[in-house]
Tab-separated table of C-alpha atoms in Angstrom:
chain	number	residue	atom	x	y	z
A	17	MET	CA	-180.314	-22.981	84.607
A	18	ALA	CA	-182.258	-20.234	82.846
A	19	ASN	CA	-180.446	-17.217	81.400
A	20	ASP	CA	-181.395	-13.975	79.582
A	21	LEU	CA	-182.002	-15.934	76.343
A	22	GLY	CA	-184.673	-18.101	77.906
A	23	PRO	CA	-184.781	-21.558	79.426
A	24	GLY	CA	-182.658	-24.149	77.785
A	25	VAL	CA	-180.948	-21.725	75.420
A	26	LYS	CA	-177.152	-21.608	75.623
A	27	ALA	CA	-175.243	-18.339	75.550
A	28	PRO	CA	-173.221	-17.835	72.375
A	29	ILE	CA	-169.540	-18.761	72.674
A	30	LYS	CA	-168.588	-15.179	71.926
A	31	SER	CA	-170.746	-13.923	74.821
A	32	LYS	CA	-169.298	-16.509	77.231
A	33	TRP	CA	-165.754	-15.651	76.183
A	34	PHE	CA	-166.438	-11.948	76.689
A	35	SER	CA	-168.026	-12.578	80.126
A	36	ARG	CA	-165.073	-14.627	81.286
A	37	SER	CA	-162.555	-12.101	79.999
A	38	TYR	CA	-164.407	-9.241	81.624
A	39	ARG	CA	-164.569	-11.121	84.886
A	40	SER	CA	-160.822	-11.909	84.780
A	41	VAL	CA	-160.012	-8.219	84.228
A	42	SER	CA	-162.485	-6.886	86.790
A	43	GLU	CA	-161.221	-9.313	89.430
A	44	ALA	CA	-157.618	-8.092	88.957
A	45	GLY	CA	-156.369	-5.516	91.318
A	46	GLU	CA	-155.484	-1.963	90.352
A	47	ILE	CA	-151.757	-2.607	90.562
A	48	GLN	CA	-152.078	-5.747	88.370
A	49	ILE	CA	-153.960	-3.789	85.711
A	50	ILE	CA	-151.401	-0.969	85.693
A	51	VAL	CA	-148.515	-3.522	85.443
A	52	ALA	CA	-150.377	-5.329	82.636
A	53	VAL	CA	-150.836	-2.082	80.679
A	54	LEU	CA	-147.181	-1.146	81.127
A	55	ILE	CA	-146.138	-4.578	79.909
A	56	VAL	CA	-148.327	-4.240	76.798
A	57	ILE	CA	-146.926	-0.792	76.083
A	58	PHE	CA	-143.394	-2.116	76.485
A	59	ALA	CA	-144.174	-5.090	74.264
A	60	ILE	CA	-145.464	-2.765	71.477
A	61	PHE	CA	-142.303	-0.638	71.800
A	62	ILE	CA	-140.043	-3.737	71.482
A	63	ALA	CA	-142.148	-5.045	68.548
A	64	ARG	CA	-141.761	-1.722	66.736
A	65	PHE	CA	-138.082	-1.083	67.593
A	66	SER	CA	-136.780	-4.681	67.655
A	67	TRP	CA	-133.876	-3.836	65.307
A	68	THR	CA	-132.737	-0.515	66.698
A	69	LEU	CA	-133.792	1.930	69.389
A	70	PRO	CA	-135.601	5.130	68.200
A	71	ASP	CA	-132.319	6.830	67.348
A	72	GLY	CA	-131.951	4.325	64.436
A	73	GLU	CA	-128.347	3.419	65.348
A	74	THR	CA	-128.263	1.730	68.817
A	75	PRO	CA	-129.006	-1.990	68.534
A	76	THR	CA	-131.985	-3.051	70.682
A	77	PRO	CA	-130.633	-5.426	73.340
A	78	LEU	CA	-131.452	-9.118	72.820
A	79	THR	CA	-134.072	-8.603	70.047
A	80	ASN	CA	-131.620	-7.103	67.574
A	81	SER	CA	-129.609	-10.344	67.390
A	82	ALA	CA	-132.764	-12.407	66.966
A	83	GLU	CA	-134.028	-10.080	64.237
A	84	ARG	CA	-130.768	-10.312	62.322
A	85	ALA	CA	-130.724	-14.074	62.594
A	86	PHE	CA	-134.302	-14.484	61.321
A	87	TYR	CA	-133.834	-11.890	58.583
A	88	ASP	CA	-130.693	-13.579	57.251
A	89	MET	CA	-132.350	-16.972	57.342
A	90	ARG	CA	-135.433	-15.766	55.503
A	91	ALA	CA	-133.303	-13.866	52.917
A	92	TYR	CA	-131.112	-16.949	52.324
A	93	TYR	CA	-133.935	-19.454	51.801
A	94	SER	CA	-136.100	-17.103	49.802
A	95	ALA	CA	-133.270	-15.824	47.521
A	96	ASP	CA	-133.541	-16.287	43.766
A	97	MET	CA	-131.600	-19.266	42.412
A	98	VAL	CA	-129.884	-18.061	39.239
A	99	GLU	CA	-127.379	-19.183	36.670
A	100	GLN	CA	-124.027	-17.544	36.433
A	101	GLU	CA	-124.314	-13.781	35.913
A	102	ASP	CA	-123.604	-12.901	32.272
A	103	ARG	CA	-123.648	-9.124	32.643
A	104	VAL	CA	-121.047	-8.580	35.291
A	105	GLY	CA	-117.555	-10.110	35.581
A	106	ALA	CA	-114.508	-9.811	37.803
A	107	VAL	CA	-110.835	-9.603	37.029
A	108	VAL	CA	-109.070	-10.386	40.278
A	109	PHE	CA	-105.721	-10.700	42.078
A	110	THR	CA	-105.793	-14.210	43.647
A	111	ASP	CA	-103.449	-15.576	46.278
A	112	GLU	CA	-101.703	-17.581	43.532
A	113	ALA	CA	-101.326	-14.406	41.420
A	114	LEU	CA	-99.800	-12.448	44.266
A	115	PHE	CA	-97.364	-15.287	44.981
A	116	ASP	CA	-96.345	-15.446	41.302
A	117	LEU	CA	-95.994	-11.630	40.982
A	118	GLN	CA	-94.001	-11.525	44.235
A	119	LYS	CA	-95.768	-8.404	45.413
A	120	ARG	CA	-98.717	-8.425	47.781
A	121	SER	CA	-99.257	-4.836	48.990
A	122	PRO	CA	-99.623	-2.410	47.379
A	123	LEU	CA	-100.830	-4.368	44.362
A	124	PRO	CA	-98.501	-4.067	41.329
A	125	ARG	CA	-99.746	-1.106	39.249
A	126	ASP	CA	-97.920	-2.059	36.100
A	127	VAL	CA	-99.998	-5.245	36.074
A	128	ILE	CA	-103.207	-3.225	36.566
A	129	ALA	CA	-102.189	-0.843	33.771
A	130	SER	CA	-101.501	-3.751	31.380
A	131	ALA	CA	-104.862	-5.347	32.304
A	132	LEU	CA	-106.688	-2.047	31.759
A	133	ARG	CA	-105.205	-1.625	28.263
A	134	ALA	CA	-106.315	-5.138	27.317
A	135	LEU	CA	-109.786	-4.771	28.801
A	136	ASP	CA	-110.294	-1.419	27.116
A	137	ALA	CA	-109.628	-3.037	23.736
A	138	MET	CA	-112.241	-5.738	24.519
A	139	GLN	CA	-115.017	-3.045	24.735
A	140	PRO	CA	-116.773	-3.687	28.054
A	141	LYS	CA	-119.638	-1.405	29.021
A	142	ALA	CA	-117.761	0.008	31.980
A	143	ILE	CA	-114.817	-0.803	34.254
A	144	GLY	CA	-114.687	-0.438	38.015
A	145	ILE	CA	-111.471	-0.514	40.056
A	146	ASP	CA	-111.940	-1.641	43.645
A	147	ILE	CA	-108.308	-0.799	44.574
A	148	LEU	CA	-107.231	2.303	46.383
A	149	PHE	CA	-104.178	4.088	44.805
A	150	ASP	CA	-103.321	5.720	48.101
A	151	GLN	CA	-99.566	5.532	48.198
A	152	PRO	CA	-96.835	6.285	45.624
A	153	GLN	CA	-95.361	3.575	43.405
A	154	GLU	CA	-92.807	3.669	40.617
A	155	GLU	CA	-95.487	2.591	38.088
A	156	ASP	CA	-97.909	5.466	38.844
A	157	ALA	CA	-97.069	7.455	35.760
A	158	GLU	CA	-97.803	4.484	33.536
A	159	LEU	CA	-101.058	3.818	35.299
A	160	ILE	CA	-102.188	7.445	35.091
A	161	GLU	CA	-101.285	7.567	31.410
A	162	THR	CA	-103.272	4.352	30.836
A	163	LEU	CA	-106.350	5.618	32.715
A	164	ARG	CA	-106.297	8.985	30.835
A	165	ALA	CA	-106.219	7.132	27.530
A	166	MET	CA	-109.158	4.772	28.346
A	167	LYS	CA	-112.037	4.763	25.870
A	168	THR	CA	-114.207	2.770	28.315
A	169	PRO	CA	-115.917	4.645	31.220
A	170	THR	CA	-113.806	3.741	34.215
A	171	SER	CA	-114.628	4.263	37.935
A	172	VAL	CA	-111.638	4.484	40.213
A	173	ALA	CA	-111.868	3.661	43.907
A	174	TYR	CA	-112.180	6.583	46.329
A	175	ALA	CA	-112.349	6.676	50.159
A	176	ASN	CA	-111.768	9.294	52.829
A	177	ILE	CA	-111.041	9.326	56.558
A	178	ASP	CA	-114.520	10.454	57.496
A	179	THR	CA	-116.242	7.436	56.023
A	180	ASN	CA	-113.503	4.791	55.781
A	181	GLU	CA	-111.501	5.491	58.885
A	182	ASP	CA	-110.209	1.920	59.174
A	183	ASP	CA	-108.964	1.767	55.539
A	184	ILE	CA	-107.263	5.081	54.941
A	185	LYS	CA	-105.224	7.683	56.849
A	186	LYS	CA	-104.668	11.383	56.197
A	187	GLN	CA	-101.454	11.048	54.237
A	188	GLN	CA	-102.968	8.269	52.138
A	189	GLN	CA	-106.099	10.350	51.427
A	190	GLU	CA	-103.964	13.289	50.305
A	191	TYR	CA	-102.004	11.138	47.891
A	192	LEU	CA	-105.233	9.483	46.571
A	193	GLU	CA	-106.836	12.842	45.897
A	194	ALA	CA	-103.711	14.043	44.073
A	195	PHE	CA	-103.674	10.844	42.033
A	196	LEU	CA	-107.345	11.282	41.034
A	197	ALA	CA	-106.738	14.925	40.223
A	198	GLU	CA	-104.341	13.728	37.459
A	199	LEU	CA	-107.340	11.973	35.800
A	200	GLU	CA	-109.547	15.066	35.457
A	201	GLY	CA	-110.784	15.530	31.843
A	202	SER	CA	-110.636	11.805	31.117
A	203	LEU	CA	-113.252	9.040	31.259
A	204	ALA	CA	-111.767	7.811	34.570
A	205	LYS	CA	-113.929	9.118	37.419
A	206	PRO	CA	-113.723	8.646	41.217
A	207	ALA	CA	-116.244	6.293	42.832
A	208	SER	CA	-116.843	5.510	46.480
A	209	ILE	CA	-116.067	1.930	47.587
A	210	ARG	CA	-117.724	2.411	50.976
A	211	LEU	CA	-120.046	-0.413	52.059
A	212	ASP	CA	-122.477	-0.525	54.952
A	213	GLY	CA	-121.414	-2.989	57.650
A	214	SER	CA	-124.034	-2.066	60.217
A	215	PHE	CA	-124.752	-4.786	62.794
A	216	GLY	CA	-121.886	-6.913	61.589
A	217	SER	CA	-122.947	-7.588	58.001
A	218	THR	CA	-123.375	-5.862	54.688
A	219	ARG	CA	-127.152	-6.106	54.213
A	220	VAL	CA	-128.078	-2.728	52.786
A	221	TRP	CA	-126.723	-0.161	50.282
A	222	PRO	CA	-124.511	2.501	51.815
A	223	ALA	CA	-126.240	5.763	52.836
A	224	ILE	CA	-125.784	8.402	50.211
A	225	ASN	CA	-123.279	10.980	51.378
A	226	PRO	CA	-123.241	14.315	49.412
A	227	ASP	CA	-119.544	14.686	50.221
A	228	LEU	CA	-118.687	11.426	48.412
A	229	PRO	CA	-118.829	10.460	44.735
A	230	PRO	CA	-121.397	7.786	43.772
A	231	VAL	CA	-120.783	4.305	45.059
A	232	LEU	CA	-118.760	2.129	42.652
A	233	GLY	CA	-121.613	0.138	41.091
A	234	ARG	CA	-123.880	3.175	40.776
A	235	SER	CA	-121.074	5.073	39.101
A	236	MET	CA	-120.334	2.319	36.599
A	237	VAL	CA	-123.965	1.799	35.565
A	238	GLY	CA	-124.548	5.596	35.343
A	239	GLU	CA	-121.389	6.261	33.267
A	240	SER	CA	-122.304	3.472	30.834
A	241	GLY	CA	-125.543	5.235	30.021
A	242	GLU	CA	-127.904	2.708	31.575
A	243	LEU	CA	-130.994	4.069	33.258
A	244	VAL	CA	-130.752	4.048	37.032
A	245	GLU	CA	-133.422	6.591	37.999
A	246	ARG	CA	-135.252	4.008	40.181
A	247	PHE	CA	-132.122	3.756	42.291
A	248	GLU	CA	-131.514	7.456	42.816
A	249	GLY	CA	-131.560	7.856	46.566
A	250	TYR	CA	-131.927	4.132	47.169
A	251	GLU	CA	-130.546	2.921	50.496
A	252	GLY	CA	-132.555	-0.284	50.903
A	253	ALA	CA	-131.573	-3.944	51.075
A	254	ILE	CA	-129.050	-5.573	48.766
A	255	ASP	CA	-130.790	-8.285	46.787
A	256	TYR	CA	-128.317	-11.109	47.161
A	257	ARG	CA	-128.904	-14.190	44.986
A	258	ARG	CA	-127.788	-17.759	45.186
A	259	SER	CA	-125.994	-19.767	42.450
A	260	MET	CA	-127.955	-22.768	41.309
A	261	PHE	CA	-124.673	-24.437	40.457
A	262	GLU	CA	-123.407	-24.134	44.037
A	263	ASP	CA	-126.734	-25.350	45.358
A	264	GLN	CA	-126.624	-28.436	43.163
A	265	ALA	CA	-123.054	-29.114	44.164
A	266	ASN	CA	-123.922	-28.876	47.847
A	267	ARG	CA	-126.786	-31.338	47.413
A	268	ASP	CA	-124.753	-33.801	45.344
A	269	THR	CA	-121.168	-33.750	46.565
A	270	GLU	CA	-120.163	-36.362	43.945
A	271	GLU	CA	-120.735	-33.764	41.257
A	272	VAL	CA	-118.621	-30.944	42.794
A	273	GLU	CA	-115.689	-31.672	40.547
A	274	ASP	CA	-117.941	-31.610	37.534
A	275	GLN	CA	-119.193	-28.105	38.276
A	276	ILE	CA	-117.365	-25.880	35.763
A	277	SER	CA	-118.977	-22.778	37.206
A	278	ALA	CA	-119.904	-22.852	40.892
A	279	SER	CA	-119.613	-19.154	41.312
A	280	LEU	CA	-122.370	-16.574	40.696
A	281	PHE	CA	-119.907	-14.189	39.069
A	282	ALA	CA	-117.265	-15.304	36.512
A	283	LYS	CA	-113.862	-14.330	37.670
A	284	SER	CA	-110.627	-14.229	35.670
A	285	ASP	CA	-107.089	-14.150	37.046
A	286	ILE	CA	-105.556	-10.783	36.232
A	287	ARG	CA	-102.414	-12.488	34.962
A	288	LEU	CA	-104.414	-13.530	31.896
A	289	PHE	CA	-104.521	-9.890	30.758
A	290	VAL	CA	-100.773	-9.327	30.815
A	291	ASP	CA	-98.823	-9.899	27.615
A	292	MET	CA	-101.730	-11.725	26.020
A	293	GLU	CA	-101.330	-14.013	23.110
A	294	PRO	CA	-103.666	-13.150	20.185
A	295	PHE	CA	-105.760	-16.372	20.556
A	296	VAL	CA	-106.114	-15.671	24.321
A	297	PHE	CA	-107.147	-12.087	23.584
A	298	ASP	CA	-109.839	-13.243	21.097
A	299	PHE	CA	-111.199	-15.768	23.583
A	300	MET	CA	-111.326	-13.300	26.535
A	301	ALA	CA	-112.769	-10.545	24.328
A	302	ASP	CA	-115.839	-12.694	23.781
A	303	GLN	CA	-116.202	-13.063	27.513
A	304	ILE	CA	-115.696	-9.368	28.278
A	305	LYS	CA	-117.471	-7.435	25.496
A	306	ASP	CA	-120.497	-5.435	26.728
A	307	LYS	CA	-119.994	-6.558	30.331
A	308	TYR	CA	-119.532	-4.536	33.476
A	309	VAL	CA	-116.038	-5.528	34.673
A	310	LEU	CA	-114.720	-5.036	38.209
A	311	ILE	CA	-111.035	-5.194	38.996
A	312	GLY	CA	-109.979	-5.989	42.584
A	313	GLY	CA	-108.722	-8.548	45.045
A	314	ASP	CA	-110.078	-12.001	45.866
A	315	VAL	CA	-107.582	-13.125	48.499
A	316	VAL	CA	-108.116	-15.075	51.700
A	317	ASP	CA	-106.991	-12.475	54.240
A	318	PHE	CA	-108.093	-9.084	52.800
A	319	ASP	CA	-111.376	-7.266	52.197
A	320	ARG	CA	-113.656	-10.205	53.057
A	321	LYS	CA	-117.223	-9.174	53.910
A	322	SER	CA	-119.872	-10.673	56.137
A	323	VAL	CA	-123.133	-10.447	54.165
A	324	THR	CA	-126.748	-11.419	54.597
A	325	PHE	CA	-126.022	-15.066	53.869
A	326	THR	CA	-122.881	-15.409	56.013
A	327	SER	CA	-124.669	-16.473	59.216
A	328	VAL	CA	-126.331	-19.316	57.269
A	329	ASP	CA	-123.686	-20.644	54.858
A	330	GLY	CA	-120.533	-19.275	56.609
A	331	GLU	CA	-119.193	-17.683	53.365
A	332	ARG	CA	-117.476	-14.259	53.492
A	333	PRO	CA	-117.105	-13.067	49.879
A	334	ALA	CA	-114.574	-10.482	48.735
A	335	GLY	CA	-115.948	-6.912	48.678
A	336	ILE	CA	-115.693	-6.827	44.924
A	337	TYR	CA	-118.594	-9.332	44.698
A	338	VAL	CA	-120.842	-7.155	46.890
A	339	HIS	CA	-120.340	-4.340	44.352
A	340	ALA	CA	-121.112	-6.877	41.618
A	341	GLU	CA	-124.402	-7.784	43.314
A	342	MET	CA	-125.396	-4.098	43.530
A	343	ILE	CA	-124.758	-3.673	39.810
A	344	ALA	CA	-126.895	-6.714	38.990
A	345	GLN	CA	-129.627	-5.442	41.192
A	346	MET	CA	-129.694	-2.109	39.350
A	347	LEU	CA	-129.746	-3.841	36.003
A	348	ASP	CA	-132.707	-5.922	37.206
A	349	GLY	CA	-134.452	-2.742	38.433
A	350	ASN	CA	-135.154	-4.586	41.684
A	351	VAL	CA	-135.977	-1.814	44.141
A	352	MET	CA	-136.780	-3.399	47.507
A	353	THR	CA	-139.758	-1.482	48.818
A	354	GLN	CA	-139.247	0.234	52.166
A	355	ILE	CA	-141.871	-0.458	54.820
A	356	SER	CA	-143.261	2.825	56.198
A	357	SER	CA	-143.120	3.694	59.897
A	358	LEU	CA	-146.905	3.732	60.065
A	359	VAL	CA	-147.124	0.132	58.829
A	360	LYS	CA	-144.477	-0.990	61.313
A	361	TRP	CA	-146.464	0.603	64.183
A	362	ALA	CA	-149.687	-1.014	62.924
A	363	LEU	CA	-148.065	-4.484	62.725
A	364	ALA	CA	-146.495	-4.052	66.207
A	365	VAL	CA	-149.890	-3.167	67.761
A	366	LEU	CA	-151.569	-6.041	65.856
A	367	VAL	CA	-149.055	-8.666	67.058
A	368	VAL	CA	-149.144	-7.580	70.705
A	369	LEU	CA	-152.968	-7.307	70.821
A	370	THR	CA	-153.163	-10.736	69.281
A	371	ALA	CA	-150.958	-12.044	72.115
A	372	VAL	CA	-153.260	-10.299	74.658
A	373	LEU	CA	-156.285	-11.897	73.107
A	374	ILE	CA	-154.718	-15.360	73.206
A	375	ALA	CA	-153.862	-14.793	76.923
A	376	LEU	CA	-157.501	-14.046	77.711
A	377	LEU	CA	-158.854	-17.119	75.876
A	378	GLU	CA	-159.430	-20.032	78.218
A	379	TRP	CA	-159.036	-22.532	75.444
A	380	PRO	CA	-156.925	-25.706	75.279
A	381	ALA	CA	-153.600	-25.537	73.482
A	382	ARG	CA	-154.919	-27.386	70.406
A	383	ARG	CA	-157.286	-24.527	69.699
A	384	LEU	CA	-154.851	-21.752	70.501
A	385	VAL	CA	-152.028	-22.914	68.228
A	386	PRO	CA	-153.804	-22.077	64.929
A	387	ILE	CA	-154.512	-18.541	66.214
A	388	MET	CA	-150.885	-18.145	67.302
A	389	LEU	CA	-149.673	-19.255	63.897
């Protein structure tokens, strides 16, 4: 059959596709077209606000859970595999330590004071205490005296009712503030231990609140004199990393017992720092000198956090290690770039219009799949 291009000349594929698409649209009824347009608009809205609704706080039904799952999976498998961190360490109360010390809550402050004196003599860059001193104890005078005498910049945990409602009550806050007031004029400064648990996991840095002191890690790095200008105002993603030792152990279970260090952050039992023998002091001083040291709990039933990796590997680390990751991220200068709202809108429109295009193409599946990918 002849056409506008002359006898025997086939119309270009592009022209044929356009003609078919135009015919399909023109043959649709007015109601069908209106419904189709509304569906496209709704699809663009969902694509743009798939995490939260426009208020930024309310989870988008259905898609929020899917977004979180895909984000966590991508973050886990694309995370940097690193050796054990040599700039940040943890001195912790373990379940065994609490059993041996015969005191679980509040944590024994004479032990904390003794550990602080030992650590101070080992010359770390900064010390951070992820323990709230929010109720009176007999050893408080000793602890305050120790903190006031510290030569190492020390950040002491702070929280209030407005931002940590589940962790502290009015009477506790009043005592905590009175305790911290005793440290004024010393190198011991308050630091917020608030973490962001939005949507069930700690994925991002806590929002900066002008009524709170700097978050623990930010305070420690700042007080040590390290440059953190790039992180001023930062509220983006926490750059979690994975330990190459743990990865190897998981792939070769026969070597699990041979893994001396399967943890990303070296941790030391706080009992080591009480009444230390000289040879123990010398050994530990080599491990602590010029490090950022966090003191806190690593027990099975307290302060465990769901993080970006939890939905993949099932692990819920202690909060102290989340603060440690934030310190390491600052030291690496790894600011995760925020995607602008304009780019999000552009990508949402692109994805939905691509879906519309595929719907109009009358091609077999084998030709559509590459375009969909």
